[in-house]
């Protein structure tokens, strides 16, 4: 049913349950008779909670193994990038850690400490907003604030500029054939420069468990992943990194620093100045972003309806497995989703009478 949610672009479990109950073809696919009830949304939630994340990883690896059998895994170059997933929690519901104050109570206390109001006074919402707008050094820190409904969600800025509670999703792709070999979910306050090696090792683990013998030797990422510690760790794991170096105002200083860090930085710098790096960066920006478009936008996973990073990781693994299944279907059938296959069949049905008429015309004319 979660696969159906991906292929039908349904993000909520209630929507998935309604669609499966309404469609005769989906009932047949699920093996549910007309006299039986399809599972409802609470069954999906309870089943996910009861099954450990290892079962979801197994499902993800089974699809990877099927892709490997069809030659869809080359195992040479890994492309890595991340995006944000909107959490099922609102910014206005966050509270202060320790005290449990919400925004109104917090700003009211600041007004009392600043002498704006007396203790016991109740300022209006307009007074609170006006005072909050004027105060300096105003930040929403994840170390001081949390969501009472989803403590694992973190404050992050989305690509459209809005500030939301979110998670960070990171994809690692086989750059040549595009299947997702690792779909990791981190807290939104984990920067890209902290997670490159972890995602690369997760990709290696998934491939090894899927029975694929080839091991990735190259990792391509954007400049947000550039960090001496991560590059050195990747090099110690036998990975050649292609991570552009961000512009710096000052030269790097290596006093009292391990020589391994310097070697990793300079080796990565030499590789990023080659023509091969330009080609790999173009592939990464095209294909990894395409995976986010399929999984998050048309696949319905941009806004998570779940609370807790463990549940979000389970759902992300299944959606990534459905994405890989779509790539496998495209290789076998020429269409990655049932709707696309139906469109192809409709076109063939329209073209068949014209083809028959053309053949009959040529027979009659002797051409």
Coordinates of C-alpha atoms in Angstrom, one line a residue:
X1 CA 0.0 0.0 0.0
X2 CA 2.9 2.4 0.6
X3 CA 4.2 1.6 -2.9
X4 CA 0.7 2.5 -4.2
X5 CA 1.1 5.8 -2.3
X6 CA 4.3 6.6 -4.2
X7 CA 2.9 5.6 -7.6
X8 CA -0.4 7.5 -7.1
X9 CA 1.4 10.6 -5.5
X10 CA -0.6 10.3 -2.2
X11 CA 1.3 11.6 0.9
X12 CA -1.2 10.7 3.6
X13 CA -2.1 7.2 4.9
X14 CA -5.8 8.1 5.0
X15 CA -5.6 9.0 1.3
X16 CA -3.8 5.7 0.5
X17 CA -6.4 3.7 2.5
X18 CA -9.3 5.4 0.7
X19 CA -7.7 4.9 -2.8
X20 CA -7.1 1.2 -2.1
X21 CA -10.7 0.7 -0.9
X22 CA -12.1 2.6 -3.9
X23 CA -10.1 1.0 -6.8
X24 CA -11.0 -2.5 -8.1
X25 CA -7.6 -2.8 -9.8
X26 CA -5.8 -2.0 -6.6
X27 CA -7.9 -4.5 -4.7
X28 CA -6.8 -7.1 -7.2
X29 CA -3.2 -6.1 -6.9
X30 CA -3.4 -6.3 -3.1
X31 CA -5.3 -9.6 -3.2
X32 CA -8.3 -8.2 -1.4
X33 CA -11.7 -9.7 -2.4
X34 CA -14.7 -7.5 -3.0
X35 CA -16.4 -9.0 0.1
X36 CA -13.4 -8.0 2.3
X37 CA -12.4 -4.7 3.8
X38 CA -9.1 -3.2 2.8
X39 CA -6.7 -2.2 5.6
X40 CA -7.4 1.3 7.0
X41 CA -4.9 4.0 7.9
X42 CA -4.6 2.8 11.5
X43 CA -3.5 -0.6 10.3
X44 CA -0.7 1.0 8.3
X45 CA 0.4 3.0 11.4
X46 CA 0.3 -0.1 13.7
X47 CA 2.1 -2.3 11.2
X48 CA 4.9 0.2 10.7
X49 CA 5.3 0.6 14.5
X50 CA 5.4 -3.1 15.0
X51 CA 7.9 -3.8 12.3
X52 CA 11.5 -2.7 13.1
X53 CA 13.5 -0.6 10.8
X54 CA 15.6 -3.6 9.8
X55 CA 12.5 -5.0 8.0
X56 CA 12.1 -1.8 6.0
X57 CA 15.8 -1.9 5.1
X58 CA 15.3 -5.5 4.0
X59 CA 12.5 -4.5 1.6
X60 CA 14.8 -1.7 0.3
X61 CA 17.6 -4.1 -0.3
X62 CA 15.4 -6.7 -2.0
X63 CA 14.5 -4.1 -4.7
X64 CA 18.2 -3.2 -5.0
X65 CA 19.0 -6.9 -5.5
X66 CA 16.4 -7.1 -8.3
X67 CA 17.9 -4.0 -9.9
X68 CA 21.4 -5.5 -9.7
X69 CA 20.2 -8.6 -11.4
X70 CA 19.0 -6.5 -14.4
X71 CA 22.3 -4.7 -14.6
X72 CA 21.0 -1.4 -13.1
X73 CA 23.8 -1.1 -10.6
X74 CA 27.3 -0.3 -11.8
X75 CA 28.9 0.3 -8.5
X76 CA 31.5 2.9 -9.5
X77 CA 30.5 6.5 -8.7
X78 CA 28.2 7.7 -6.0
X79 CA 26.3 11.0 -6.1
X80 CA 25.2 12.5 -2.8
X81 CA 22.9 15.4 -2.1
X82 CA 20.2 16.4 0.5
X83 CA 16.9 18.1 0.8
X84 CA 14.5 19.1 3.6
X85 CA 11.3 17.3 4.5
X86 CA 8.6 19.3 6.2
X87 CA 7.7 17.8 9.6
X88 CA 4.2 17.3 10.9
X89 CA 4.5 20.1 13.5
X90 CA 3.9 23.8 13.5
X91 CA 6.4 26.5 14.4
X92 CA 3.8 28.3 16.5
X93 CA 3.6 25.2 18.8
X94 CA 7.2 25.1 19.8
X95 CA 8.1 25.6 23.5
X96 CA 11.2 26.5 25.5
X97 CA 13.2 23.5 26.7
X98 CA 13.2 23.1 30.5
X99 CA 10.5 25.8 31.3
X100 CA 7.9 24.6 28.7
X101 CA 7.0 28.2 27.9
X102 CA 5.3 28.9 24.5
X103 CA 6.1 32.0 22.5
X104 CA 3.5 34.2 24.2
X105 CA 4.7 33.2 27.7
X106 CA 8.3 33.7 26.7
X107 CA 7.8 37.2 25.1
X108 CA 5.6 38.2 28.1
X109 CA 8.4 37.3 30.5
X110 CA 10.9 39.3 28.4
X111 CA 8.6 42.3 28.5
X112 CA 8.4 42.0 32.3
X113 CA 12.2 41.8 32.6
X114 CA 12.5 44.8 30.3
X115 CA 10.1 46.8 32.5
X116 CA 7.5 47.1 29.7
X117 CA 4.7 45.7 31.8
X118 CA 4.1 44.9 35.4
X119 CA 3.7 41.4 36.8
X120 CA 0.2 40.2 36.4
X121 CA -0.6 42.4 33.4
X122 CA -1.9 40.6 30.3
X123 CA -0.5 42.3 27.1
X124 CA -2.5 41.9 23.8
X125 CA -1.2 39.9 20.9
X126 CA -0.4 43.1 19.1
X127 CA 1.7 44.3 22.0
X128 CA 3.6 41.0 22.0
X129 CA 4.3 41.1 18.3
X130 CA 5.4 44.7 18.4
X131 CA 7.9 44.0 21.3
X132 CA 9.1 40.8 19.6
X133 CA 9.7 42.6 16.3
X134 CA 11.8 45.3 18.0
X135 CA 14.0 43.1 20.2
X136 CA 17.6 42.4 19.0
X137 CA 19.4 39.1 18.5
X138 CA 16.2 37.3 17.9
X139 CA 16.9 33.7 16.9
X140 CA 15.0 30.3 17.2
X141 CA 17.7 28.0 18.4
X142 CA 17.2 24.2 18.3
X143 CA 19.2 24.0 21.6
X144 CA 16.5 26.2 23.3
X145 CA 13.3 25.4 21.5
X146 CA 11.5 22.1 20.6
X147 CA 8.2 20.9 19.4
X148 CA 6.0 19.2 22.0
X149 CA 4.3 17.1 19.3
X150 CA 7.5 16.0 17.5
X151 CA 10.7 16.5 19.6
X152 CA 12.8 15.0 16.8
X153 CA 11.9 17.8 14.3
X154 CA 14.3 20.7 14.0
X155 CA 13.9 24.3 12.9
X156 CA 15.3 24.7 9.3
X157 CA 15.0 27.1 6.4
X158 CA 13.4 25.6 3.4
X159 CA 14.5 26.4 -0.2
X160 CA 11.6 28.8 -0.6
X161 CA 12.9 30.9 2.3
X162 CA 10.3 29.9 4.9
X163 CA 11.3 28.6 8.3
X164 CA 9.7 25.3 9.2
X165 CA 10.2 22.3 11.5
X166 CA 11.8 19.7 9.3
X167 CA 14.0 16.7 8.8
X168 CA 17.0 16.3 6.4
X169 CA 16.8 13.6 3.8
X170 CA 19.9 12.6 2.0
X171 CA 20.1 10.4 -1.2
X172 CA 23.1 8.5 -2.5
X173 CA 22.7 7.4 -6.2
X174 CA 24.5 5.3 -8.6
X175 CA 25.3 8.2 -11.0
X176 CA 25.4 6.0 -14.1
X177 CA 22.0 4.2 -13.7
X178 CA 20.2 6.4 -11.1
X179 CA 18.9 3.9 -8.5
X180 CA 18.9 5.2 -4.9
X181 CA 21.4 3.0 -3.0
X182 CA 21.0 4.9 0.3
X183 CA 18.1 7.0 1.6
X184 CA 19.1 8.4 5.0
X185 CA 17.2 10.8 7.2
X186 CA 18.9 13.0 9.8
X187 CA 17.9 15.8 12.1
X188 CA 17.5 19.0 10.2
X189 CA 20.3 20.8 12.1
X190 CA 22.8 18.3 10.8
X191 CA 24.8 20.1 8.2
X192 CA 25.9 18.4 4.9
X193 CA 29.5 18.6 6.1
X194 CA 28.7 16.1 8.9
X195 CA 26.9 13.3 7.1
X196 CA 28.9 12.5 3.8
X197 CA 30.8 9.6 5.2
X198 CA 27.8 8.1 7.0
X199 CA 25.7 8.1 3.9
X200 CA 28.5 6.6 1.8
X201 CA 29.0 3.8 4.3
X202 CA 25.2 3.2 4.4
X203 CA 25.3 2.8 0.6
X204 CA 28.1 0.3 0.8
X205 CA 26.2 -1.7 3.5
X206 CA 23.0 -1.8 1.4
X207 CA 24.9 -3.0 -1.7
X208 CA 26.8 -5.7 0.2
X209 CA 23.6 -7.0 1.8
X210 CA 21.9 -6.9 -1.6
X211 CA 24.6 -9.2 -2.9
X212 CA 26.3 -6.7 -5.2
X213 CA 30.0 -7.3 -5.3
X214 CA 31.1 -4.0 -6.8
X215 CA 32.1 -1.3 -4.2
X216 CA 31.8 2.4 -4.9
X217 CA 35.2 4.1 -5.1
X218 CA 34.1 7.7 -6.0
X219 CA 31.8 10.1 -4.2
X220 CA 30.5 13.3 -5.9
X221 CA 28.9 16.1 -3.8
X222 CA 28.5 19.9 -3.9
X223 CA 30.6 22.4 -2.0
X224 CA 28.3 22.2 1.1
X225 CA 29.8 18.8 1.9
X226 CA 33.4 20.2 1.9
X227 CA 35.0 19.6 5.4
X228 CA 38.5 18.4 6.2
X229 CA 37.3 15.8 8.7
X230 CA 34.8 14.3 6.3
X231 CA 37.2 14.2 3.4
X232 CA 39.9 12.6 5.5
X233 CA 37.4 10.0 6.8
X234 CA 36.2 9.3 3.2
X235 CA 39.8 8.9 2.1
X236 CA 40.5 6.5 5.0
X237 CA 37.6 4.4 3.7
X238 CA 39.1 4.1 0.2
X239 CA 36.8 6.7 -1.4
X240 CA 38.0 9.3 -3.9
X241 CA 36.0 12.5 -3.3
X242 CA 34.9 15.1 -5.9
X243 CA 33.7 18.0 -3.6
X244 CA 34.2 21.5 -4.9
X245 CA 36.0 23.8 -2.4
X246 CA 34.1 26.9 -1.2
X247 CA 35.6 30.3 -1.7
X248 CA 37.6 31.3 1.4
X249 CA 38.9 34.8 2.4
X250 CA 42.1 33.3 3.9
X251 CA 44.4 30.5 3.1
X252 CA 44.2 27.3 5.1
X253 CA 46.6 26.9 8.0
X254 CA 47.9 23.5 8.9
X255 CA 49.8 24.2 12.1
X256 CA 49.2 21.6 14.8
X257 CA 46.9 19.6 12.5
X258 CA 47.2 16.0 11.4
X259 CA 49.0 15.6 8.1
X260 CA 46.1 13.3 6.9
X261 CA 43.7 16.3 6.8
X262 CA 46.1 18.2 4.6
X263 CA 46.6 15.3 2.2
X264 CA 42.8 14.7 1.9
X265 CA 42.1 18.4 1.2
X266 CA 44.9 18.7 -1.5
X267 CA 44.0 15.4 -3.1
X268 CA 40.4 16.4 -3.4
X269 CA 41.4 19.8 -4.7
X270 CA 43.5 18.2 -7.5
X271 CA 40.6 16.0 -8.5
X272 CA 38.1 18.9 -8.7
X273 CA 40.3 20.8 -11.2
X274 CA 39.9 18.0 -13.8
X275 CA 37.4 17.7 -16.7
X276 CA 36.1 14.6 -15.1
X277 CA 34.9 16.5 -12.1
X278 CA 33.0 18.9 -14.3
X279 CA 31.2 16.0 -16.0
X280 CA 30.4 14.3 -12.7
X281 CA 29.1 17.5 -11.1
X282 CA 26.7 17.9 -14.1
X283 CA 25.5 14.4 -13.7
X284 CA 25.1 14.8 -9.9
X285 CA 23.1 18.0 -10.1
X286 CA 20.8 16.5 -12.8
X287 CA 20.2 13.0 -11.5
X288 CA 20.2 13.4 -7.7
X289 CA 17.8 16.4 -8.0
X290 CA 15.7 14.2 -10.3
X291 CA 15.4 11.6 -7.5
X292 CA 14.2 14.3 -5.1
X293 CA 11.6 15.4 -7.7
X294 CA 10.3 11.9 -8.1
X295 CA 10.4 10.9 -4.4
X296 CA 9.5 14.2 -2.6
X297 CA 7.3 16.0 -5.2
X298 CA 5.5 13.6 -7.4
X299 CA 6.0 10.8 -4.9
X300 CA 4.2 12.6 -2.1
X301 CA 7.1 12.5 0.4
X302 CA 8.0 16.2 0.7
X303 CA 5.6 16.8 3.7
X304 CA 5.8 13.9 6.1
X305 CA 2.7 13.0 8.1
X306 CA 4.6 11.1 10.7
X307 CA 6.2 12.1 13.9
X308 CA 9.5 10.8 15.1
X309 CA 12.7 10.3 13.1
X310 CA 12.4 6.5 13.3
X311 CA 9.0 6.6 11.6
X312 CA 10.2 9.1 9.0
X313 CA 13.2 6.8 8.2
X314 CA 10.9 3.8 7.7
X315 CA 8.7 5.7 5.3
X316 CA 11.6 7.2 3.4
X317 CA 13.1 3.7 2.9
X318 CA 9.9 2.4 1.4
X319 CA 9.4 5.4 -0.9
X320 CA 13.0 5.1 -2.1
X321 CA 12.4 1.4 -2.8
X322 CA 9.3 2.3 -4.8
X323 CA 11.5 4.8 -6.8
X324 CA 14.0 2.0 -7.6
X325 CA 11.1 -0.3 -8.5
X326 CA 9.9 2.4 -11.0
X327 CA 13.4 2.5 -12.6
X328 CA 13.3 -1.3 -12.9
X329 CA 9.8 -1.2 -14.4
X330 CA 11.0 1.4 -16.9
X331 CA 13.8 -0.9 -17.9
X332 CA 11.5 -3.9 -18.3
X333 CA 8.3 -2.3 -19.7
X334 CA 9.3 1.1 -21.0
X335 CA 7.2 3.0 -18.3
X336 CA 8.1 3.7 -14.7
X337 CA 4.5 4.1 -13.4
X338 CA 1.2 2.4 -14.1
X339 CA -0.3 5.6 -15.5
X340 CA 2.6 6.1 -17.9
X341 CA 2.2 2.4 -19.0
X342 CA -1.5 3.0 -19.5
X343 CA -0.8 6.0 -21.6
X344 CA 1.6 4.0 -23.8
X345 CA -1.0 1.3 -24.2
X346 CA -3.6 3.9 -25.2
X347 CA -1.3 5.3 -27.8
X348 CA -0.7 1.8 -29.2
X349 CA -4.5 1.2 -29.3
X350 CA -5.0 4.4 -31.3
X351 CA -2.1 3.6 -33.6
X352 CA -3.1 -0.1 -34.3
X353 CA -6.1 0.7 -36.6
X354 CA -4.0 3.1 -38.6
X355 CA -1.3 0.5 -38.9
X356 CA -3.7 -2.1 -40.1
X357 CA -5.3 0.3 -42.6
X358 CA -1.8 1.2 -43.9
X359 CA -0.9 -2.5 -44.4
X360 CA -4.2 -3.2 -46.2
X361 CA -3.7 -0.2 -48.5
X362 CA -0.2 -1.4 -49.4
X363 CA -1.5 -4.9 -50.1
X364 CA -4.3 -3.6 -52.3
X365 CA -1.9 -1.3 -54.3
X366 CA 0.8 -3.9 -54.4
X367 CA 3.4 -1.7 -52.8

